[in-house]
Structures are given as structure tokens and as C-alpha cells.
Amino acid sequence: MEFIREKQREIPVIARPDVLVVGAGPSGLGAAIAAAKNGAHTMLIEKYGFPGGNLTTSMVNPIFTFHDINGRQVIRGIAGEIVEQMIASKASIGHVTDLTFDNASMTPFDPERTKVILFDMLEEAGVDLLFHTLVTDAEVKDGIIEYVVIENKSGRQAICPKYIIDCSGDADVAAFSNVPFTKGREEDGAMQPATLYFRVGNIDNTELRKWMKNNRNLLKDNPTDEEIDSQKAIAFLGLHELVDKAIADGDLDSEVAPRILMYELPNNQFSVNSTRLQNVDATNAKDLTQAEILLRKQVLQVHDFLKKKIGGFAQSNIIDTGIQVGTRESRHIKGDYILTEDDILQGTTFNDGIACGTFAIDIHPPKGKQQIFTGSGRVVYEVPYRCLLPKGIDNLLVAGKTISATHTAFGSIRVMATCIATGEGAGTAAALLNRKKQLTREIDIAILKKTLIKNGQYLLNGESEENRDESLILKRVNGSGEKAAHYNPFKKSK
Ligand SMILES: Cc1cc2nc3c(=O)[nH]c(=O)nc-3n(C[C@H](O)[C@H](O)[C@H](O)COP(=O)(O)OP(=O)(O)OC[C@H]3O[C@@H](n4cnc5c(N)ncnc54)[C@H](O)[C@@H]3O)c2cc1C
């Protein structure tokens, strides 16, 4: 490869915030709102023109998962507030039952209204926003990031924060700071596939429910009439054989997901999660370019398939697609603790647990067809603060999907409710550290946990081993959750 040497130049320092959050996705929202509400001067930098990350840019829907199978809401705090605001603005009907996999709950929402809700929440918390801006480098001296370099239409500039929270979804700041990381699976680096979501409108919902009852054998677990009628928002999974045939007939690209998966949103729209492409590295612009070209073609094919094969879709239209392909997995930083599959399956609690998770280990196949899906909502585990502490840096925290976890554990912590919660843990920690001018590893964990709980977050907080129900401890299931039972935590509480 050819190289050139850039000429040295001076760039302006445009801000010196207490806390700089990079990326306004689920984890960045949790981090920025928490840091600002806890008194730190907080700045949030985002590549796009609106907040949400995968919530809005890649149109990922619904939010998973706030509840365990007993209906206990184990992710609250800022994630809970976002849902309350969505309900108040009619952007969501709230938490509902999920008939697709065995998740205890799902939370569908309207991504367009959500952008405004998130802006309002950030402004109300007093977060200083700088959007349309990419962080492109970081300068480290003696384990401290002294400044990050940003690029936008105003040129190349620097920001000198006291603490940084990397919520970029690809651990960009950590990588610029030479933090060690792995990508994808430990054994071969293969990553979960990319998907381009699209939203469909103008669906005849009555006709669709009728079609589902007449074709229940094509749907996962043959749902009963009662199950179909009781769904406040349809969660639709199935049509495996029809997809196989359409691939064989050349009507669908051979790479598409081997089934149709889609969720009803408010205002009679559906979010479709059925395109798919393996071998996409989200940190490689060439891969991303190729993925955009191929997946946008798949969107049109899948929509044609829906119109022809599913009742109620004949007159439907594509409302929009994600503004970029959704990449499920890229870097996993190496932190002071690496969360493992066993931690998740056994519902492990930690002295420094700062967020709960309860979603399944859900690994869309990086290669081949086999999906790994291990029950959701049965066990609740904690994410320790140490997973947010990247090796070698003392003023950087990492939150969201790139925290220190194995590829398998990542299969669970990656969902959006959990990402908001790890963001809230990081933001709260940064604000507390700032009050005492401490380095990230000097945090008083007891005060951090107390502050999180006082602010409305839920933690297992040492839930004793004796109280744990051994029958809930899980073994890994290989397959697509086809045989998973349906849990309805809301039925019980009624
Ligand atoms: C196809 C797909 C399906 C999924 N399905 C579900 C689902 O059904 N339910 C669910 O809950 N979760 C789902 N997930 C997982 C979930 O969406 C993500 O894991 C989660 O959004 C990660 O949150 P995050 O904050 O870590 O990162 P992201 O959501 O990726 O947000 C990162 C933000 O940082 C910005 N950014 C990136 N780099 C820079 C930079 N250098 N400078 C400035 N800004 C930057 C990005 O623009 C973005 O806004 C899915 C993900 C994908 C891709």
C-alpha cells in the first residue's frame, strides 16, 4: 500500500466538557442524559443529524427486553423514561407480548416521533449537542486521552474532555486509543450478519389477522386464534418453506434470512427484519458500501414477496428503509472483566453490577445457517462496571454493544434496553468521578450503585445465591427458538 505523510497543522480546541459522549445511539442516550442529570457538563457528538443510533438510523424495532418471565421490569431508569415519553407522545403502545421468540416482552415504537422525543429529553437534561460530526482520532498520553479529533463541515477540530464515554457502537474511540479488542467470534473473527430494515405501510390489518389464522401452520408454534387476537401488536415469524422456494425460484437473493420476521408498529405499520448479508465488517467502508448495494436490492425483493404471499399486504408500500444498513456486531473491547456466556446463562450478579440484562443469547449466524437462541427472561444477570473499563486507559468508559464481553455473551447484551442501561451506568459513573476528580478505576462502587437506584434504575444488588431458582438456569440451545415457549408476564399481573 502507498502512504503519504500528512503535514502537521494546528487545529482549534472547540470545547473542554467534563464528559464527552461519542455516539447518540441507545447507550449514548443513556450515558449523556445520566451524566448531565448528575451534574457534569456533558457534550454529545453524533455522526448523523438526529439521535437514536440503531433505534432510528437503522430502524431497528422493537426494543428488547425490559422484563423477566415473572413480569418484573429489570431495566428501568432512563430506558424506562424513554418508553414513558414514547407512550405519552403516542409513539409506542408500551410493552407487549412477543410471539416471535420467547422474550418476556417487546416494545415496538414509531422511529420518526422517537427522534423528536429523544432530542427533547437530551435538551431537558442540558446536554450540549454537536451532530453531523465524526470523531476521527484520539491522543493518549500516560493512559489519559488528552483530546479527540473531530471532523465536520466546520473542518478539523479538537475537544479536550476530562472523561470520555465511547458509545460509537464500533468502539471507535477505544480503537483510536490503542485499547485491545477482538472482532466477532474469538475463533475466526466472523461477525453476526448485517440487515437493512424497512418499514411498510397501508396494510389491511383485519385481513392479515384472518390470513394468519388460516395459515397458522406457516407461523412459528402454530399460534391459536386467541393468541393472534390477543396480540396488541403483531409479532410475525415464519414462512420458512415459502422463503426457501422463492430463493430456489430466483425471486429472493440466496443470502436473505431464511424466514420472514416483522413487527407491528403504531399507526398500522410494520418493521421488517428479513434482509441479510454475512461477512460485513462495520469498520470497513468497502464492506459497508457493498452491503448497501446488495441489501437495498433485497428490500425490494422481500417487499414483493410479502405483497404476493401474505394476506393484507397486497396494497402495501415501503415507507422507508434504515438510513444505513444495520450491523449487529463489530469490536468487543478488552476490559477489566470479560462477560461470558456462563455469566448470562446462570444469572450472575456482581459486586460492581451497574445494569441488568435478561434478553436471550441470540446469535444470528455469522456463517452457515445455524442460529443460537437461548431463552429470554428466564434468568436476569448483571453487567459489572469492570466491563466498561478498557485496558490501558484511565479516563475512558465504553458502553453499549462493544463492552468487554465474549462473542456469545454479546449475543445478549447487544439489545437496546440493555445498551441504554449500560450507558446510564457509564454516564452516572463519569459524573460521580468528575465530582472527585478521580480516575475511572477509583470509583466508589457503593455510591455508584446507590445513585443508580436512587435515580430509578433496577439492580439485583447482591440478590443472594440462596434465593436463586436453580430450575431457571439455562443450557445453551442451538436453533432458532422454534420450540421456545411463549411467556406472557402481563397476563399474570392482570
Ligand atoms: C439488524 C439488527 C437487528 C437488531 N435487532 C434488535 C431488536 O430487534 N431489538 C433490540 O433491542 N436490539 C436489536 N439490535 C441490537 C441493537 O440495535 C444494537 O446492538 C444497539 O443499538 C447498540 O447500541 P449502541 O448505543 O451500542 O450503538 P449504536 O446503536 O450503533 O449507536 C452508535 C451511534 O454512534 C454514532 N457513531 C458511530 N461512530 C461514530 C463516530 N466515530 N463519531 C461520532 N458518532 C459515531 C452512530 O451514528 C450511532 O448513532 C439489532 C441490531 C441490528 C443491527
XYZ file of C-alpha atoms and ligand atoms in Angstrom:
547
model
C 0.000 0.000 0.000
C 1.153 3.529 -0.766
C 1.405 6.112 2.030
C 1.691 9.889 2.256
C 2.728 11.876 5.303
C 0.096 14.438 6.377
C 1.511 17.859 7.061
C 1.453 18.985 10.666
C -1.101 21.691 11.406
C -2.808 23.471 14.276
C -6.476 22.748 14.888
C -8.795 24.731 17.189
C -9.907 23.360 20.550
C -13.650 23.954 20.485
C -14.712 22.558 23.884
C -13.496 21.298 27.251
C -16.519 19.426 28.657
C -16.422 17.381 31.842
C -17.830 14.407 29.944
C -17.762 13.764 26.197
C -20.133 11.085 24.927
C -19.372 9.805 21.423
C -22.413 8.414 19.597
C -26.101 9.165 20.261
C -27.369 5.578 19.966
C -29.118 3.765 22.817
C -26.005 3.671 25.012
C -25.036 7.270 24.176
C -28.507 8.470 25.114
C -28.316 6.709 28.469
C -24.775 7.985 29.052
C -25.342 11.619 28.071
C -28.657 12.056 29.908
C -27.268 10.387 33.046
C -24.018 12.378 33.060
C -25.833 15.708 32.555
C -28.572 14.951 35.090
C -25.891 14.081 37.645
C -24.303 17.488 37.261
C -21.497 17.098 34.696
C -21.109 19.491 31.775
C -21.806 16.924 29.075
C -21.275 17.092 25.348
C -22.704 14.562 22.891
C -21.185 14.082 19.449
C -23.062 12.213 16.731
C -22.276 11.343 13.130
C -25.876 11.779 11.905
C -28.349 14.652 12.244
C -30.588 13.078 14.886
C -30.268 10.846 17.933
C -31.122 7.166 18.306
C -28.362 5.134 16.643
C -29.878 1.828 15.603
C -33.188 2.867 17.221
C -33.708 5.405 14.454
C -30.908 5.313 11.872
C -31.132 1.604 11.106
C -34.826 1.463 12.026
C -34.294 -1.473 14.417
C -37.579 -2.431 16.098
C -38.829 -3.441 18.694
C -36.795 -2.686 21.805
C -35.849 -5.870 23.675
C -36.247 -6.684 26.664
C -37.297 -4.958 29.854
C -38.983 -7.848 31.732
C -38.242 -11.258 33.134
C -40.832 -14.021 32.826
C -42.455 -13.036 36.095
C -43.220 -9.604 34.740
C -40.515 -7.954 36.849
C -39.159 -4.938 34.986
C -35.404 -5.301 35.374
C -34.378 -2.381 33.170
C -35.842 0.886 34.360
C -34.135 4.291 34.777
C -33.590 6.276 31.582
C -34.642 3.369 29.344
C -37.947 3.257 31.240
C -38.332 7.051 30.913
C -37.795 6.875 27.143
C -40.640 4.353 26.875
C -42.875 6.532 29.105
C -42.218 9.506 26.842
C -42.931 7.369 23.774
C -46.263 6.282 25.252
C -47.167 9.870 26.222
C -46.427 11.026 22.651
C -48.282 8.075 21.105
C -45.016 6.836 19.616
C -45.474 3.470 21.365
C -48.229 1.416 22.954
C -45.662 0.295 25.536
C -44.507 -3.206 26.475
C -46.433 -6.043 24.830
C -46.224 -9.809 24.408
C -43.874 -11.243 21.809
C -44.990 -14.271 19.795
C -41.836 -14.492 17.706
C -39.299 -15.774 20.213
C -39.612 -16.474 23.912
C -38.963 -12.917 25.017
C -40.897 -11.877 28.075
C -41.788 -8.587 26.435
C -41.089 -6.400 23.447
C -41.567 -2.669 22.976
C -42.454 -1.544 19.445
C -42.284 2.154 18.628
C -42.544 4.734 15.850
C -38.957 5.734 14.951
C -39.893 9.107 13.431
C -41.663 10.502 16.513
C -38.925 8.985 18.637
C -36.267 11.268 17.104
C -38.081 14.323 18.487
C -38.708 12.698 21.875
C -35.004 11.949 22.204
C -33.982 15.491 21.224
C -36.403 16.814 23.886
C -35.002 14.517 26.569
C -31.399 15.468 25.737
C -32.222 19.168 25.784
C -34.143 18.883 29.041
C -31.164 17.145 30.667
C -28.944 20.026 29.491
C -26.697 18.039 27.150
C -24.602 20.127 24.770
C -25.215 18.641 21.286
C -22.893 18.560 18.283
C -24.313 16.483 15.433
C -23.159 15.874 11.846
C -19.755 15.292 13.410
C -17.442 12.303 13.330
C -14.757 11.528 15.897
C -11.707 10.508 13.875
C -8.815 10.239 16.290
C -7.708 10.348 19.924
C -4.426 11.397 21.530
C -3.310 9.410 24.563
C -0.567 10.320 27.000
C 0.282 8.196 30.039
C -3.037 6.338 29.938
C -5.123 9.509 29.629
C -6.924 10.612 26.454
C -5.915 14.268 26.206
C -8.097 15.148 23.236
C -10.181 13.685 20.464
C -10.141 14.949 16.902
C -13.473 15.629 15.219
C -14.323 16.340 11.580
C -17.403 18.050 10.212
C -18.380 20.812 7.776
C -16.578 23.301 10.039
C -13.328 21.446 9.465
C -10.981 19.503 11.708
C -11.118 20.441 15.408
C -10.225 19.116 18.849
C -12.194 18.544 22.045
C -10.431 18.153 25.397
C -12.783 16.377 27.820
C -11.996 15.140 31.319
C -13.825 11.860 30.713
C -14.956 10.173 27.513
C -17.683 7.585 27.056
C -17.344 5.630 23.830
C -20.861 4.785 22.623
C -19.967 4.652 18.940
C -21.245 1.095 18.508
C -17.873 0.160 16.999
C -15.624 1.214 19.911
C -14.017 3.813 17.634
C -12.528 5.938 20.415
C -11.159 2.856 22.158
C -9.590 1.679 18.882
C -8.068 5.128 18.222
C -6.612 4.911 21.757
C -4.998 1.506 21.111
C -7.267 -0.361 23.503
C -7.029 -4.089 22.708
C -10.150 -5.604 21.148
C -11.471 -8.647 19.320
C -13.896 -8.607 16.421
C -16.719 -11.123 16.140
C -16.117 -14.742 17.159
C -12.951 -15.414 19.140
C -12.003 -18.405 16.972
C -12.283 -16.846 13.498
C -13.409 -13.210 13.785
C -16.690 -13.931 11.960
C -19.407 -11.462 12.898
C -23.204 -11.583 13.074
C -24.726 -10.616 9.712
C -25.967 -7.188 8.616
C -29.627 -6.422 7.916
C -31.315 -3.459 6.286
C -34.682 -2.866 7.941
C -37.616 -1.351 6.131
C -40.990 -0.027 7.200
C -44.168 -0.972 5.363
C -47.486 0.898 5.481
C -51.006 0.655 4.072
C -51.599 -2.867 5.378
C -55.068 -4.316 5.880
C -54.659 -5.468 9.468
C -58.015 -7.296 9.641
C -57.162 -9.228 6.503
C -53.679 -10.008 7.903
C -55.038 -11.463 11.162
C -57.551 -13.527 9.153
C -54.701 -14.789 6.946
C -52.622 -15.694 9.999
C -55.487 -17.784 11.407
C -55.936 -19.581 8.073
C -52.188 -20.189 7.684
C -51.094 -20.754 11.263
C -49.108 -23.824 10.175
C -46.741 -21.472 8.327
C -46.087 -19.482 11.507
C -43.872 -20.292 14.431
C -45.572 -22.527 17.009
C -48.941 -22.593 15.175
C -50.430 -19.696 17.178
C -54.063 -20.139 18.245
C -56.876 -17.737 17.292
C -56.786 -16.432 20.847
C -53.058 -15.769 20.679
C -53.408 -13.961 17.359
C -56.395 -11.897 18.552
C -54.765 -11.051 21.883
C -51.625 -9.585 20.283
C -51.780 -5.825 20.760
C -49.018 -5.530 18.179
C -48.458 -8.410 15.798
C -45.111 -10.168 16.035
C -44.800 -12.326 12.941
C -42.281 -15.122 12.400
C -42.449 -17.930 9.858
C -42.830 -18.823 6.181
C -39.553 -20.751 6.125
C -40.597 -23.107 3.315
C -42.022 -20.308 1.178
C -38.797 -18.333 1.545
C -36.750 -21.412 0.575
C -38.902 -21.873 -2.517
C -38.668 -18.201 -3.510
C -34.864 -18.464 -3.223
C -34.881 -21.613 -5.361
C -37.113 -19.854 -7.937
C -34.720 -16.889 -8.037
C -37.319 -14.458 -6.590
C -35.263 -13.838 -3.453
C -31.499 -13.423 -3.098
C -29.940 -16.591 -1.653
C -28.475 -14.560 1.238
C -31.828 -13.332 2.692
C -32.772 -14.526 6.188
C -34.395 -17.964 5.904
C -37.750 -16.705 7.257
C -39.975 -13.646 7.459
C -39.708 -11.709 10.723
C -41.642 -8.495 11.237
C -43.279 -6.435 13.941
C -46.317 -4.182 14.001
C -45.610 -0.575 14.967
C -48.064 2.147 15.991
C -50.121 3.612 13.101
C -50.582 0.261 11.386
C -47.050 -0.004 10.055
C -44.688 -2.980 10.084
C -40.947 -3.104 10.568
C -39.405 -5.936 8.538
C -36.231 -7.723 9.649
C -35.693 -10.194 6.784
C -32.845 -8.988 4.593
C -29.446 -10.377 5.487
C -25.810 -10.376 4.459
C -22.912 -12.213 6.105
C -19.244 -11.178 6.098
C -19.821 -7.447 6.562
C -17.214 -5.688 8.702
C -18.789 -2.488 10.066
C -15.335 -0.923 10.414
C -14.573 -1.348 6.707
C -16.124 1.251 4.355
C -15.798 -1.036 1.313
C -17.792 -3.782 3.054
C -20.430 -1.244 4.079
C -20.700 0.070 0.525
C -21.210 -3.408 -0.874
C -23.775 -4.177 1.848
C -25.789 -1.053 0.953
C -25.867 -2.091 -2.732
C -26.942 -5.691 -2.078
C -29.324 -5.144 0.831
C -31.249 -2.337 -0.868
C -31.988 -4.791 -3.714
C -33.087 -7.380 -1.152
C -35.548 -4.881 0.386
C -37.455 -4.615 -2.894
C -37.455 -8.396 -3.361
C -38.680 -9.098 0.156
C -41.432 -6.478 -0.159
C -42.619 -8.058 -3.432
C -42.651 -11.415 -1.636
C -44.774 -10.002 1.218
C -47.250 -8.457 -1.230
C -47.699 -11.758 -3.065
C -47.650 -14.208 -0.178
C -49.211 -12.603 2.901
C -52.835 -11.523 3.277
C -53.330 -7.809 3.933
C -50.073 -6.788 2.194
C -51.285 -6.618 -1.431
C -51.740 -2.830 -1.428
C -48.867 -2.104 0.972
C -45.991 0.242 0.233
C -42.463 0.734 1.547
C -42.447 3.831 3.769
C -38.691 3.978 4.279
C -35.524 1.988 4.892
C -32.855 2.481 7.533
C -30.571 5.338 6.506
C -27.769 2.825 6.758
C -27.529 -0.954 6.938
C -27.680 -2.275 10.475
C -24.500 -4.051 11.510
C -25.076 -6.239 14.521
C -21.509 -6.858 15.635
C -18.021 -5.431 15.279
C -15.433 -4.728 18.001
C -15.557 -6.075 21.558
C -13.111 -4.147 23.731
C -10.927 -5.942 26.226
C -11.789 -4.597 29.641
C -11.022 -5.383 33.265
C -13.618 -8.166 33.137
C -14.908 -10.098 30.115
C -18.577 -11.067 30.455
C -19.131 -14.704 29.463
C -21.869 -16.989 28.251
C -21.962 -18.670 31.684
C -22.443 -15.330 33.443
C -25.532 -14.798 31.340
C -26.988 -18.294 31.434
C -26.524 -18.542 35.197
C -27.900 -15.105 36.012
C -24.687 -13.934 37.676
C -24.721 -10.906 39.960
C -21.578 -8.859 40.618
C -20.426 -6.586 43.432
C -19.955 -3.920 40.791
C -23.112 -4.720 38.773
C -24.383 -1.490 37.202
C -27.099 -2.735 34.823
C -29.297 -5.784 34.366
C -29.953 -7.787 31.235
C -32.462 -10.524 30.545
C -32.580 -10.948 26.771
C -31.703 -14.282 25.214
C -28.335 -15.144 23.807
C -29.389 -14.521 20.210
C -26.700 -15.134 17.631
C -27.734 -14.697 14.020
C -25.347 -16.985 12.172
C -22.042 -15.344 11.211
C -21.528 -18.268 8.825
C -23.877 -21.035 7.653
C -27.481 -21.146 8.785
C -27.486 -22.190 12.427
C -28.818 -19.577 14.825
C -28.164 -19.801 18.542
C -31.069 -18.673 20.676
C -31.218 -19.361 24.384
C -34.341 -18.383 26.293
C -35.061 -14.857 27.308
C -36.442 -13.526 30.549
C -35.798 -16.692 32.494
C -32.633 -15.529 34.156
C -31.609 -11.992 34.939
C -27.899 -11.191 35.013
C -25.860 -8.110 35.827
C -23.211 -6.284 33.793
C -20.250 -5.338 36.000
C -18.689 -1.862 35.847
C -15.371 -3.546 35.001
C -16.776 -4.461 31.540
C -16.890 -0.724 30.776
C -13.226 -0.189 31.710
C -10.956 -0.535 28.655
C -7.477 -1.857 29.303
C -4.766 0.770 29.464
C -6.877 3.965 29.631
C -7.923 5.750 32.825
C -10.423 8.360 31.625
C -12.400 6.314 29.099
C -15.548 4.247 29.642
C -17.187 2.134 26.940
C -20.930 1.443 26.925
C -23.443 -0.343 24.695
C -22.802 -3.238 22.390
C -18.984 -3.027 22.422
C -18.407 -3.505 26.168
C -15.975 -6.193 27.241
C -17.841 -9.444 26.504
C -17.306 -12.647 24.566
C -18.970 -13.067 21.183
C -21.574 -15.309 22.856
C -22.313 -13.015 25.807
C -22.561 -10.171 23.307
C -25.493 -12.128 21.795
C -27.486 -10.994 24.838
C -26.060 -7.646 25.952
C -26.417 -6.177 22.450
C -30.153 -5.358 22.666
C -31.247 -1.756 23.027
C -32.784 -1.732 26.528
C -29.571 -3.252 27.919
C -27.433 -0.792 25.914
C -29.338 2.201 27.338
C -28.811 0.733 30.812
C -25.029 0.248 30.425
C -24.932 3.803 29.040
C -26.730 5.086 32.128
C -24.218 3.236 34.304
C -21.302 4.826 32.447
C -22.788 8.347 32.430
C -23.604 8.230 36.123
C -20.111 6.960 36.895
C -18.452 9.706 34.844
C -20.434 12.424 36.646
C -19.507 10.974 40.053
C -15.838 10.663 39.068
C -15.858 14.266 37.912
C -17.054 15.489 41.308
C -14.000 13.950 42.985
C -11.531 14.335 40.100
C -10.920 10.573 40.190
C -9.715 8.192 37.513
C -12.210 5.619 36.230
C -10.813 2.777 38.346
C -11.048 4.841 41.538
C -14.873 4.916 41.539
C -16.704 4.235 44.797
C -18.884 1.370 43.561
C -21.287 1.522 46.511
C -22.056 5.181 45.778
C -22.410 4.499 42.057
C -24.938 1.730 42.681
C -26.809 3.801 45.263
C -27.027 6.721 42.810
C -28.301 4.494 40.006
C -31.001 3.019 42.230
C -31.947 6.455 43.623
C -32.361 7.655 40.041
C -34.759 4.820 39.260
C -32.545 2.062 37.861
C -33.088 -1.533 38.976
C -30.172 -3.707 40.100
C -30.118 -7.185 41.540
C -27.858 -5.652 44.130
C -26.468 -8.807 45.603
C -29.681 -10.844 45.284
C -28.470 -13.784 47.276
C -27.406 -17.030 45.705
C -29.807 -18.952 48.013
C -32.777 -17.109 46.545
C -31.895 -18.132 43.051
C -34.220 -20.614 41.403
C -31.899 -23.323 40.050
C -34.583 -24.546 37.638
C -34.231 -21.284 35.751
C -30.559 -21.812 34.970
C -30.242 -22.308 31.247
C -28.366 -24.541 28.912
C -27.466 -23.294 25.502
C -29.997 -24.101 22.779
C -28.878 -24.323 19.184
C -31.653 -23.488 16.779
C -33.836 -20.527 16.085
C -36.002 -20.533 19.181
C -38.584 -22.528 17.229
C -39.534 -24.635 20.209
C -39.404 -21.902 22.797
C -42.462 -21.413 24.948
C -44.392 -18.170 24.959
C -44.287 -16.257 28.179
C -46.790 -13.565 28.906
C -45.772 -11.699 32.040
C -48.651 -9.290 31.652
C -51.380 -11.917 31.805
C -50.237 -12.876 35.283
C -50.317 -9.375 36.677
C -53.866 -8.749 35.464
C -30.044 -5.739 12.100
C -30.143 -5.555 13.575
C -31.230 -6.072 14.270
C -31.362 -5.853 15.632
N -32.498 -6.242 16.286
C -32.735 -5.757 17.524
C -34.031 -5.831 18.090
O -34.968 -6.337 17.488
N -34.209 -5.287 19.326
C -33.185 -4.713 20.035
O -33.408 -4.240 21.144
N -31.939 -4.652 19.511
C -31.703 -5.127 18.276
N -30.474 -4.991 17.697
C -29.318 -4.559 18.513
C -29.237 -3.072 18.773
O -29.894 -2.311 17.788
C -27.779 -2.571 18.887
O -26.942 -3.525 19.462
C -27.765 -1.303 19.718
O -28.441 -0.286 19.015
C -26.366 -0.853 20.057
O -26.426 0.377 20.703
P -25.124 1.269 20.821
O -25.519 2.519 21.506
O -24.024 0.465 21.385
O -24.693 1.570 19.307
P -25.470 2.122 18.034
O -26.928 1.899 18.106
O -24.736 1.545 16.874
O -25.208 3.695 18.075
C -23.941 4.232 17.806
C -24.070 5.703 17.441
O -22.781 6.274 17.319
C -22.674 7.021 16.104
N -21.266 6.954 15.704
C -20.589 5.855 15.319
N -19.283 6.139 15.129
C -19.136 7.456 15.399
C -18.021 8.327 15.387
N -16.787 7.887 15.091
N -18.221 9.627 15.697
C -19.470 10.077 16.003
N -20.577 9.278 16.050
C -20.390 7.982 15.758
C -23.616 6.312 15.158
O -24.055 7.176 14.131
C -24.758 5.915 16.099
O -25.737 6.914 16.217
C -30.321 -5.188 16.333
C -29.226 -4.679 15.635
C -29.145 -4.835 14.275
C -28.001 -4.211 13.539
